[in-house]
Short mmCIF file of N, CA, C and O in Angstrom, two decimals:
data_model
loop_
_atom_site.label_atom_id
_atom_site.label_comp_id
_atom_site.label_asym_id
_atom_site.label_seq_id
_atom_site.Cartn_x
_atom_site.Cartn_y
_atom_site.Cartn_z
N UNK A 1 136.49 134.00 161.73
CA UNK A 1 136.41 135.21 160.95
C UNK A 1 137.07 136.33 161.75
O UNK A 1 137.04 136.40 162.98
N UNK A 2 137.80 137.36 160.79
CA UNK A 2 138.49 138.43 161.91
C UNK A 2 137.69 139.35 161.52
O UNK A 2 137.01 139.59 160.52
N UNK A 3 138.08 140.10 163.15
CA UNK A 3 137.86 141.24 163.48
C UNK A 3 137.61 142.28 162.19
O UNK A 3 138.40 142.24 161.25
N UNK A 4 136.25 143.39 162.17
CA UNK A 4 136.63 144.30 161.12
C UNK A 4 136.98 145.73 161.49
O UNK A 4 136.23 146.30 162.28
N UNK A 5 137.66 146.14 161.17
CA UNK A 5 138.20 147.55 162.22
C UNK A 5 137.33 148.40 160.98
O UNK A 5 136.65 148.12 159.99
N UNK A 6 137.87 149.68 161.73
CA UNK A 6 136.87 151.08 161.32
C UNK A 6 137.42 151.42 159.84
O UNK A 6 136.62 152.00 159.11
N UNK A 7 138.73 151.10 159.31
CA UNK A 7 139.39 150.86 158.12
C UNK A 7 138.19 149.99 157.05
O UNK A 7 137.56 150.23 156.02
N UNK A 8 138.38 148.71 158.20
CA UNK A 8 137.62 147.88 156.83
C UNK A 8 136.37 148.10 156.76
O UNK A 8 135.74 147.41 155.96
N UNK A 9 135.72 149.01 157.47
CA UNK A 9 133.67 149.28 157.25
C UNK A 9 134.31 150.58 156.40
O UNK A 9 133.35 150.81 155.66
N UNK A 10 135.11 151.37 156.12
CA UNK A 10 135.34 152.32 155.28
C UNK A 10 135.02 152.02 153.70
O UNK A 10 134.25 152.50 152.87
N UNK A 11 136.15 150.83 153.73
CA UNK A 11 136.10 150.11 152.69
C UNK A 11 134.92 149.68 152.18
O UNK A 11 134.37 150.10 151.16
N UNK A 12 134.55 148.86 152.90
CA UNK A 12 133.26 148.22 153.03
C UNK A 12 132.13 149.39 152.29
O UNK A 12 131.48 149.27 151.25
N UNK A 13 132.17 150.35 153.12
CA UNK A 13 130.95 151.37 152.71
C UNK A 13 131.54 151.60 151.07
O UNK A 13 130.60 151.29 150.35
N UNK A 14 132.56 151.97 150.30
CA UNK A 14 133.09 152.59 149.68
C UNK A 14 132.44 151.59 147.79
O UNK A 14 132.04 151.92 146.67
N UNK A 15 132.72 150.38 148.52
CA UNK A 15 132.83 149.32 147.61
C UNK A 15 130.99 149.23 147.75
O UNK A 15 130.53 149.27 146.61
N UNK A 16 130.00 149.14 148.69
CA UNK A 16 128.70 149.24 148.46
C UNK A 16 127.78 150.55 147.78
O UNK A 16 126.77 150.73 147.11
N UNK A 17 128.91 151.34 148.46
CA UNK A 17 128.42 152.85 147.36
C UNK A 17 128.22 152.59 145.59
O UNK A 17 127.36 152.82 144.73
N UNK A 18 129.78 151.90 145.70
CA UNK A 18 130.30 152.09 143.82
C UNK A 18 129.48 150.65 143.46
O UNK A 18 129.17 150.52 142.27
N UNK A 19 129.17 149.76 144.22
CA UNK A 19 127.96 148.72 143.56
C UNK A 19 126.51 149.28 143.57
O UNK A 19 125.81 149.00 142.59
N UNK A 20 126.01 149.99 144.51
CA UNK A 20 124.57 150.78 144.56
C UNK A 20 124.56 151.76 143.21
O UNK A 20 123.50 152.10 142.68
N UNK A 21 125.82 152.17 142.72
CA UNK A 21 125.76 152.71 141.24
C UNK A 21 125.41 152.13 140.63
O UNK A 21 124.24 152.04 140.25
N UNK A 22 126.64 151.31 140.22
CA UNK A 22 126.92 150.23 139.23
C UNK A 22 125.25 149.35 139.08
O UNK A 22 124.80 149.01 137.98
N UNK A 23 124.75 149.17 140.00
CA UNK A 23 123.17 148.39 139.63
C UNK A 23 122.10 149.89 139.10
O UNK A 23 121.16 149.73 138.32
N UNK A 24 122.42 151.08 139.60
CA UNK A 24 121.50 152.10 139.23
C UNK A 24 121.70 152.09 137.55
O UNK A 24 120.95 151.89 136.60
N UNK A 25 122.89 152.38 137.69
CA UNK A 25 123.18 152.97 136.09
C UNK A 25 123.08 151.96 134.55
O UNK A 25 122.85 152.22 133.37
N UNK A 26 123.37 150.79 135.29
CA UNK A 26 123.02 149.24 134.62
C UNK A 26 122.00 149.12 134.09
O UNK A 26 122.02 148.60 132.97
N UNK A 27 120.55 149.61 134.73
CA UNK A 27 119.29 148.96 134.44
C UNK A 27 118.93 150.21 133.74
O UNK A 27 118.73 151.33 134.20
N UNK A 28 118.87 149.57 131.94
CA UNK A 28 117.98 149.90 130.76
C UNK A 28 117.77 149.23 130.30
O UNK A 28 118.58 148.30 130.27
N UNK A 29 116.70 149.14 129.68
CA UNK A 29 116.02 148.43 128.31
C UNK A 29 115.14 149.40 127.33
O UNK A 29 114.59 150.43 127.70
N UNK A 30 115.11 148.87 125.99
CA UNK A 30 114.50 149.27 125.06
C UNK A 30 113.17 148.15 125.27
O UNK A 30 113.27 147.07 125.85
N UNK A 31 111.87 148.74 124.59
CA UNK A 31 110.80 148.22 124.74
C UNK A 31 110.66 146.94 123.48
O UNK A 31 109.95 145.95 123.66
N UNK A 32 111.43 147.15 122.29
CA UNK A 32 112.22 146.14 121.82
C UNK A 32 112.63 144.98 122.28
O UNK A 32 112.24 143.82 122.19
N UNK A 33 113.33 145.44 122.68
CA UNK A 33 114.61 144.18 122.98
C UNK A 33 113.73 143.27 124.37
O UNK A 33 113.86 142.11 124.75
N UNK A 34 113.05 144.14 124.74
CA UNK A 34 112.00 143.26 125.64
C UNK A 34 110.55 142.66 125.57
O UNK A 34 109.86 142.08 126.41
N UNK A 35 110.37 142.96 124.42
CA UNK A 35 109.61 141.81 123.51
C UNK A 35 109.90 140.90 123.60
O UNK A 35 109.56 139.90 124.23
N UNK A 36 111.23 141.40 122.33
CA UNK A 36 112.18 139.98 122.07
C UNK A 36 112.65 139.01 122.88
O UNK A 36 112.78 137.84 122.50
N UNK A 37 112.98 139.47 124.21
CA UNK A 37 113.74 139.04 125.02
C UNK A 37 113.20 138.43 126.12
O UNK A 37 113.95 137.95 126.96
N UNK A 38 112.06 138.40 126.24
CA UNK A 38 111.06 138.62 127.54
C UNK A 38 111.84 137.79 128.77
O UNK A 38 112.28 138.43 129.73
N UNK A 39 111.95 136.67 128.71
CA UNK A 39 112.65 135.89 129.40
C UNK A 39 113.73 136.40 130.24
O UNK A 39 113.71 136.52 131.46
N UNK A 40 115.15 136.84 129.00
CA UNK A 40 116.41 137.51 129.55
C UNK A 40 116.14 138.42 130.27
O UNK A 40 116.85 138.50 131.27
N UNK A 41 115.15 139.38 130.12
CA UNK A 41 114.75 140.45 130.58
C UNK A 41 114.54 140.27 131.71
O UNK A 41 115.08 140.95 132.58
N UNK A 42 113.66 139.23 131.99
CA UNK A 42 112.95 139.48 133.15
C UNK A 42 113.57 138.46 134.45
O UNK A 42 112.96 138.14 135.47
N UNK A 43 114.82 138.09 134.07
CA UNK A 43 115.75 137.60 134.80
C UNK A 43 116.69 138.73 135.50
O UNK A 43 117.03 138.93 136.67
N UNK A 44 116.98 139.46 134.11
CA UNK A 44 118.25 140.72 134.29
C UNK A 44 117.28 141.78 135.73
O UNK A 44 117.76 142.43 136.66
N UNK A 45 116.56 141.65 135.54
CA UNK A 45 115.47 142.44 136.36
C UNK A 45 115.20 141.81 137.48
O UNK A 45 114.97 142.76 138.23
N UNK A 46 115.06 140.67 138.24
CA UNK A 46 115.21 139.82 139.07
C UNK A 46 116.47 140.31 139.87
O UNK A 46 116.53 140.86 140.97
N UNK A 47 117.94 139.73 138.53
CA UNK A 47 118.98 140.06 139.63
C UNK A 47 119.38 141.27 140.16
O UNK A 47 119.84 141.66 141.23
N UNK A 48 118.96 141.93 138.63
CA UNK A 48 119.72 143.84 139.38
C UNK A 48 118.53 144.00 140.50
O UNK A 48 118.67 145.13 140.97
N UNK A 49 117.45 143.36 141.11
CA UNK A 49 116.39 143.75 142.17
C UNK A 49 117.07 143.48 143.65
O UNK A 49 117.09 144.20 144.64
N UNK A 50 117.83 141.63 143.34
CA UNK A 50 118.22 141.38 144.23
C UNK A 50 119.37 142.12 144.64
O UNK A 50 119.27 142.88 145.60
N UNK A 51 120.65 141.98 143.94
CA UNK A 51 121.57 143.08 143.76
C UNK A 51 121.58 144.04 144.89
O UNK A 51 122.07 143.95 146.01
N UNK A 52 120.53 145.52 143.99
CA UNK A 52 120.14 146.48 144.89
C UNK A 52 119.79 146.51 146.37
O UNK A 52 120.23 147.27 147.24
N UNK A 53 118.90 145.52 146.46
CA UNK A 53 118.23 145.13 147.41
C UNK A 53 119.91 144.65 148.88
O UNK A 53 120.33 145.17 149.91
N UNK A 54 120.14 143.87 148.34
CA UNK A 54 121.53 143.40 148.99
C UNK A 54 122.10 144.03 149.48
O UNK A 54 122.27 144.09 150.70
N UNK A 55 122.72 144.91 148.33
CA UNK A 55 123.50 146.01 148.44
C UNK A 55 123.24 147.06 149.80
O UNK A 55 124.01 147.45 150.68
N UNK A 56 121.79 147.32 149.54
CA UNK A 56 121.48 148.16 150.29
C UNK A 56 121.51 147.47 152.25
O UNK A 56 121.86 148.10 153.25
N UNK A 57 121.13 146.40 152.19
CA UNK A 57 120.58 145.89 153.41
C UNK A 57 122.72 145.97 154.27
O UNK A 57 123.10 146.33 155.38
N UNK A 58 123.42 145.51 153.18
CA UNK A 58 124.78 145.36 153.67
C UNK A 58 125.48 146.85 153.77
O UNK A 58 126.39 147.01 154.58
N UNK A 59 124.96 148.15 152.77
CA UNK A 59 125.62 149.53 153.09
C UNK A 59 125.20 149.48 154.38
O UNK A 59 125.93 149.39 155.37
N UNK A 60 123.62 149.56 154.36
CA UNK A 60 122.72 150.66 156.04
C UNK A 60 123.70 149.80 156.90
O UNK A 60 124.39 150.39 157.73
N UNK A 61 123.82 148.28 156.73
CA UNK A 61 124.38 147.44 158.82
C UNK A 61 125.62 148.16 158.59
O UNK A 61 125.91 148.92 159.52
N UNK A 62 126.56 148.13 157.46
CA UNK A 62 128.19 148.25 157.38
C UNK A 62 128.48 150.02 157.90
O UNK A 62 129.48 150.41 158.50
N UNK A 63 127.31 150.88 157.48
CA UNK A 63 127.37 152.42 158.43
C UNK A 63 126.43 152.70 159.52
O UNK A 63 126.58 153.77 160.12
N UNK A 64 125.68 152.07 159.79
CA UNK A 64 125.62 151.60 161.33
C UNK A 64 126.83 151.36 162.26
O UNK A 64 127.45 152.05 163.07
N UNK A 65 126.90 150.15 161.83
CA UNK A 65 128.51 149.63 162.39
C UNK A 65 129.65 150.81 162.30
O UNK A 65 130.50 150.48 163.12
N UNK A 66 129.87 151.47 161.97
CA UNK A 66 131.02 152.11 161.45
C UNK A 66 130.53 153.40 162.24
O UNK A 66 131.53 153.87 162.78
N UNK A 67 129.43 154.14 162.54
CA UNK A 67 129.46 154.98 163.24
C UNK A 67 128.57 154.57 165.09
O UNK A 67 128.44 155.24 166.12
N UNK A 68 128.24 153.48 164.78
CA UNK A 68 127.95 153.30 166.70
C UNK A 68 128.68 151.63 166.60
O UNK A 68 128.34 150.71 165.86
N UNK A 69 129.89 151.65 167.73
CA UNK A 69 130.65 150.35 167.66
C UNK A 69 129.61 149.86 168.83
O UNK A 69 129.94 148.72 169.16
N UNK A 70 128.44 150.32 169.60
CA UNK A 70 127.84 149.42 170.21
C UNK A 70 126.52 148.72 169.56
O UNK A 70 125.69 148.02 170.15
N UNK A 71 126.54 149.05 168.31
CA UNK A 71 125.64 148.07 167.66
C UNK A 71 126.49 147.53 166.53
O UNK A 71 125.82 146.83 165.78
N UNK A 72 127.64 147.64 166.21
CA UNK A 72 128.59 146.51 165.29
C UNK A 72 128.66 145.24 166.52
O UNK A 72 128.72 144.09 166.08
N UNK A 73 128.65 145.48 168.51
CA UNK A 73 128.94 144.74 168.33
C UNK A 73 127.45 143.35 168.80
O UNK A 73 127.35 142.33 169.49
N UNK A 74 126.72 144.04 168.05
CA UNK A 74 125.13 143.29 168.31
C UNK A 74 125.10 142.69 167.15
O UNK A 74 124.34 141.73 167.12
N UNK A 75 125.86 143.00 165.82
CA UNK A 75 125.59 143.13 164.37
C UNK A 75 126.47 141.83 164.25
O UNK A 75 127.57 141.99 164.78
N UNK A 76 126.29 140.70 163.74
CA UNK A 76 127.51 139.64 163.45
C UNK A 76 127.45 140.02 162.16
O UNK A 76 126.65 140.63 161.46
N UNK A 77 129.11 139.22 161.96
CA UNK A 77 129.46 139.98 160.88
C UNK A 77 129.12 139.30 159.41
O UNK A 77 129.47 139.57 158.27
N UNK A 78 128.21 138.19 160.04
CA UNK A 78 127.82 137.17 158.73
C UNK A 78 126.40 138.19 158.02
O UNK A 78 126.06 138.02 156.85
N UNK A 79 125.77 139.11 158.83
CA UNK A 79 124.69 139.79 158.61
C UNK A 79 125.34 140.89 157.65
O UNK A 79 124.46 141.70 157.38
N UNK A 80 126.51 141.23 157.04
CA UNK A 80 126.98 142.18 156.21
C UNK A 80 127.68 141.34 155.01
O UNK A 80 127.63 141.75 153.85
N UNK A 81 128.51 139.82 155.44
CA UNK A 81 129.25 139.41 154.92
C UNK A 81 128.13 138.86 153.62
O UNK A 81 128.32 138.96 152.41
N UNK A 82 126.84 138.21 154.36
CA UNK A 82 126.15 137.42 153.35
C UNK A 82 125.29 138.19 152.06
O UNK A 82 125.12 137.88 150.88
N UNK A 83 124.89 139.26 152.82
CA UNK A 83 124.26 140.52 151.49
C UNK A 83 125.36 141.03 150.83
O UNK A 83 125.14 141.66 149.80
N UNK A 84 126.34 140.91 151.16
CA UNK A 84 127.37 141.76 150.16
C UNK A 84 128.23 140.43 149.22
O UNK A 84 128.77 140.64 148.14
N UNK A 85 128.18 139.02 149.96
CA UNK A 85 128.39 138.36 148.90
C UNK A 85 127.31 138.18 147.70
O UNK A 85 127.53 138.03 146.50
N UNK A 86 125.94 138.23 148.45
CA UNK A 86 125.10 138.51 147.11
C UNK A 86 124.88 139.34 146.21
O UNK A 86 124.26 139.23 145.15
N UNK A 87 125.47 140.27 146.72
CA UNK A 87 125.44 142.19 145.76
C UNK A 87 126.69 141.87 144.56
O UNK A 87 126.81 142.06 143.35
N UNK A 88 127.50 141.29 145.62
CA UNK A 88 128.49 140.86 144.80
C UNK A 88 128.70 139.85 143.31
O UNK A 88 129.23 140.06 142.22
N UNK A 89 128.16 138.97 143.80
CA UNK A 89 127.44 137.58 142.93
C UNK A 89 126.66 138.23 141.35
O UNK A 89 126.85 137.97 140.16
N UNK A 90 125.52 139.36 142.22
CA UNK A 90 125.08 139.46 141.22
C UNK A 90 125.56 140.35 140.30
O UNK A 90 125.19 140.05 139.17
N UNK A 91 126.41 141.55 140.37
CA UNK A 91 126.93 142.40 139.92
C UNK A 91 127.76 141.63 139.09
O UNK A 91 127.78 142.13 137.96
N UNK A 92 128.61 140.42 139.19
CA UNK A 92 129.39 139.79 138.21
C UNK A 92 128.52 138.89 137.46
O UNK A 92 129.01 138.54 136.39
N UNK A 93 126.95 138.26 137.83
CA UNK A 93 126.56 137.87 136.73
C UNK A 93 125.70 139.00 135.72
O UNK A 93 125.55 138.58 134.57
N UNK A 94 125.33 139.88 135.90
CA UNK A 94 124.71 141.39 135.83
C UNK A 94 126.36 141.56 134.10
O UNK A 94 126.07 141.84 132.94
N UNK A 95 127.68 141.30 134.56
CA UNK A 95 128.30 142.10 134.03
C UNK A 95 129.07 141.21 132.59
O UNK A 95 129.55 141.64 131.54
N UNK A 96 128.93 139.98 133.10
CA UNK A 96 128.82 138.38 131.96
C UNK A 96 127.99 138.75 131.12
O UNK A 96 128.37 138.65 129.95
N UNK A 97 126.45 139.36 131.39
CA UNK A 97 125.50 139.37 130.65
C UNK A 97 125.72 140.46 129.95
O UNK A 97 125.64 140.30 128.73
N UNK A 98 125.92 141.27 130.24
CA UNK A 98 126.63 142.52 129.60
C UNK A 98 127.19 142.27 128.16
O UNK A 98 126.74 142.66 127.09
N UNK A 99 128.51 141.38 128.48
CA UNK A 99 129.73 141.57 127.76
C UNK A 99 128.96 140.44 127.20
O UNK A 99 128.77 140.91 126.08
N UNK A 100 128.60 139.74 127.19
CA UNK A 100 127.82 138.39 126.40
C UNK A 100 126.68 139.48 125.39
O UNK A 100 127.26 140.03 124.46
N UNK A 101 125.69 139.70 125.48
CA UNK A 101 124.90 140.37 125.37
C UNK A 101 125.65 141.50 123.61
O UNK A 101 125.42 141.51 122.40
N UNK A 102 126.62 142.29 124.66
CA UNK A 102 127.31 143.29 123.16
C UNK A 102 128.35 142.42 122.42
O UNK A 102 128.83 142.83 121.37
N UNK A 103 128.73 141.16 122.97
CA UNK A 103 129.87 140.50 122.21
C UNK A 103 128.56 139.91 120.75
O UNK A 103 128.96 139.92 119.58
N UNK A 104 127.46 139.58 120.99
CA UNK A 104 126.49 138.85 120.41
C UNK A 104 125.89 139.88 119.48
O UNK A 104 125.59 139.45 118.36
N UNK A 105 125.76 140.55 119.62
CA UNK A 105 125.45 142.29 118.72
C UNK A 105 126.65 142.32 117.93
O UNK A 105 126.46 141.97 116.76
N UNK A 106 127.58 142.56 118.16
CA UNK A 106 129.13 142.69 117.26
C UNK A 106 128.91 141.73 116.00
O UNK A 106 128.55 142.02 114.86
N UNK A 107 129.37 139.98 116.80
CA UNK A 107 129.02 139.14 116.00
C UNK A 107 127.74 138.92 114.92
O UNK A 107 127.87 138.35 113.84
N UNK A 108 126.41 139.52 115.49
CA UNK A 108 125.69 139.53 114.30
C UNK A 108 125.73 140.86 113.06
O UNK A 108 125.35 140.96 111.89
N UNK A 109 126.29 141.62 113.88
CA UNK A 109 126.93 143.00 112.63
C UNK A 109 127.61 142.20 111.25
O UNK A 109 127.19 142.00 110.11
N UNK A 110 128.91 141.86 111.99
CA UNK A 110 129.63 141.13 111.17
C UNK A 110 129.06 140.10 110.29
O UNK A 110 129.37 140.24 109.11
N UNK A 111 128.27 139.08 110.58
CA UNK A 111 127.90 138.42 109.92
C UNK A 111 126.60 138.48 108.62
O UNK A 111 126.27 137.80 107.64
N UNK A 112 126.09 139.89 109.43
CA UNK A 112 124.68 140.58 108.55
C UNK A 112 124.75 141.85 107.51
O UNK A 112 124.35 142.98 107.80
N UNK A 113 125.45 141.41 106.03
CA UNK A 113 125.68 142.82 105.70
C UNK A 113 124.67 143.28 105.60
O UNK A 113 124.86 144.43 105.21
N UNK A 114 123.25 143.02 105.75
CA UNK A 114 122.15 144.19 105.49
C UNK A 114 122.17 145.05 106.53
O UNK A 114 121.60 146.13 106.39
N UNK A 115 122.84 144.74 107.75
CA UNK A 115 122.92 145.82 108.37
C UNK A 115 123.36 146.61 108.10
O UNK A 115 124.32 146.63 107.33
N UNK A 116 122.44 148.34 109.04
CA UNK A 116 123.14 149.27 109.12
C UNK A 116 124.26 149.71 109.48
O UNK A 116 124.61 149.33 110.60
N UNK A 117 125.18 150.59 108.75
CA UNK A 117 126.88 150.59 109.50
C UNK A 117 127.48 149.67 108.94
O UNK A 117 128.61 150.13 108.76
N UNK A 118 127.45 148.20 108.36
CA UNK A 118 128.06 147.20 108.19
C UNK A 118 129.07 147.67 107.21
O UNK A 118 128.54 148.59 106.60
N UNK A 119 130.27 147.48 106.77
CA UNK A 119 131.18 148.19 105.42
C UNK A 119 131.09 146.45 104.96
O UNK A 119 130.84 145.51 105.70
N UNK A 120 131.32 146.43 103.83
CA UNK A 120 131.92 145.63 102.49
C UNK A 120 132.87 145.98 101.65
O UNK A 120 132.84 147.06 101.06
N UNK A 121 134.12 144.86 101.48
CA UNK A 121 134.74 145.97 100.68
C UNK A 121 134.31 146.12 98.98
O UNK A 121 133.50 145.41 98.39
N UNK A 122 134.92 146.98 98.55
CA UNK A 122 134.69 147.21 97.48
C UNK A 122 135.51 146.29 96.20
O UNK A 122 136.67 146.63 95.98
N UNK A 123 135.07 145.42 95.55
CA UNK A 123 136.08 144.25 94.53
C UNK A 123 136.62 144.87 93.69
O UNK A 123 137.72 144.43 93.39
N UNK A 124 136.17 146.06 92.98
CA UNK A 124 136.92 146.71 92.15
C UNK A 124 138.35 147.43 92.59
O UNK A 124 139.36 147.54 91.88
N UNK A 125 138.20 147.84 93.80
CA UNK A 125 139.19 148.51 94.40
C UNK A 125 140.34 147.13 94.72
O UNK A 125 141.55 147.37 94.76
N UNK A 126 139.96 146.10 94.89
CA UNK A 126 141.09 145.14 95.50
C UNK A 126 142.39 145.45 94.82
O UNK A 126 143.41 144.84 95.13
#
């Protein structure tokens, strides 16, 4: 594994910042949909925990490291590499579920004209 210079903990910090969002701003639910859902729910809630959790343990070592180089060099670099592949991990299954999730809403629009919003066209007009 190489060396990480003061460049790449920049980075490093930059990319754990914009994931420590990305899991803040992520986690909603309606009290609905978690009825319904209980299961999905309480998975989605699992990972955005771990996620966060990750996230965080790999920002604090990666600005540690980045402002005292005599504890980057106590810090191996598998202790930043392995929480941030998990922050990582989960943020892309976090974002599957997402796009799965509203692709599955669309599709039942379309298929449900009693829904609200739904248009039909009009036969007389054809």
């Amino acid at each position: 594994m190489r060396e990480l210079t003061s460049d790449d903990l920049g980075l490093l910090l930059s990319l754990f910042a914009v994931l420590l969002l990305a899991f803040a701003a992520n986690f909603h639910f309606s009290r609905t949909s978690v009825r319904r859902h209980r299961r999905a729910a309480l998975l989605f809630v699992v990972v955005s925990f771990l996620g966060e959790l990750s996230t965080v343990v790999a920002l604090m070592l990666t600005w540690v490291a980045l402002w005292s180089p005599a504890a980057w060099d106590r810090i191996d670099d598998l202790l930043v590499f392995v929480p941030g592949t998990i922050a990582i991990l989960c943020a892309v299954v976090l974002t599957v579920e997402s796009v799965y999730a509203r692709s599955v809403n669309i599709v039942r629009v379309e298929r449900d004209p009693a829904t609200p919003g739904h248009r039909t066209r009009d036969r007389a007009g054809e």
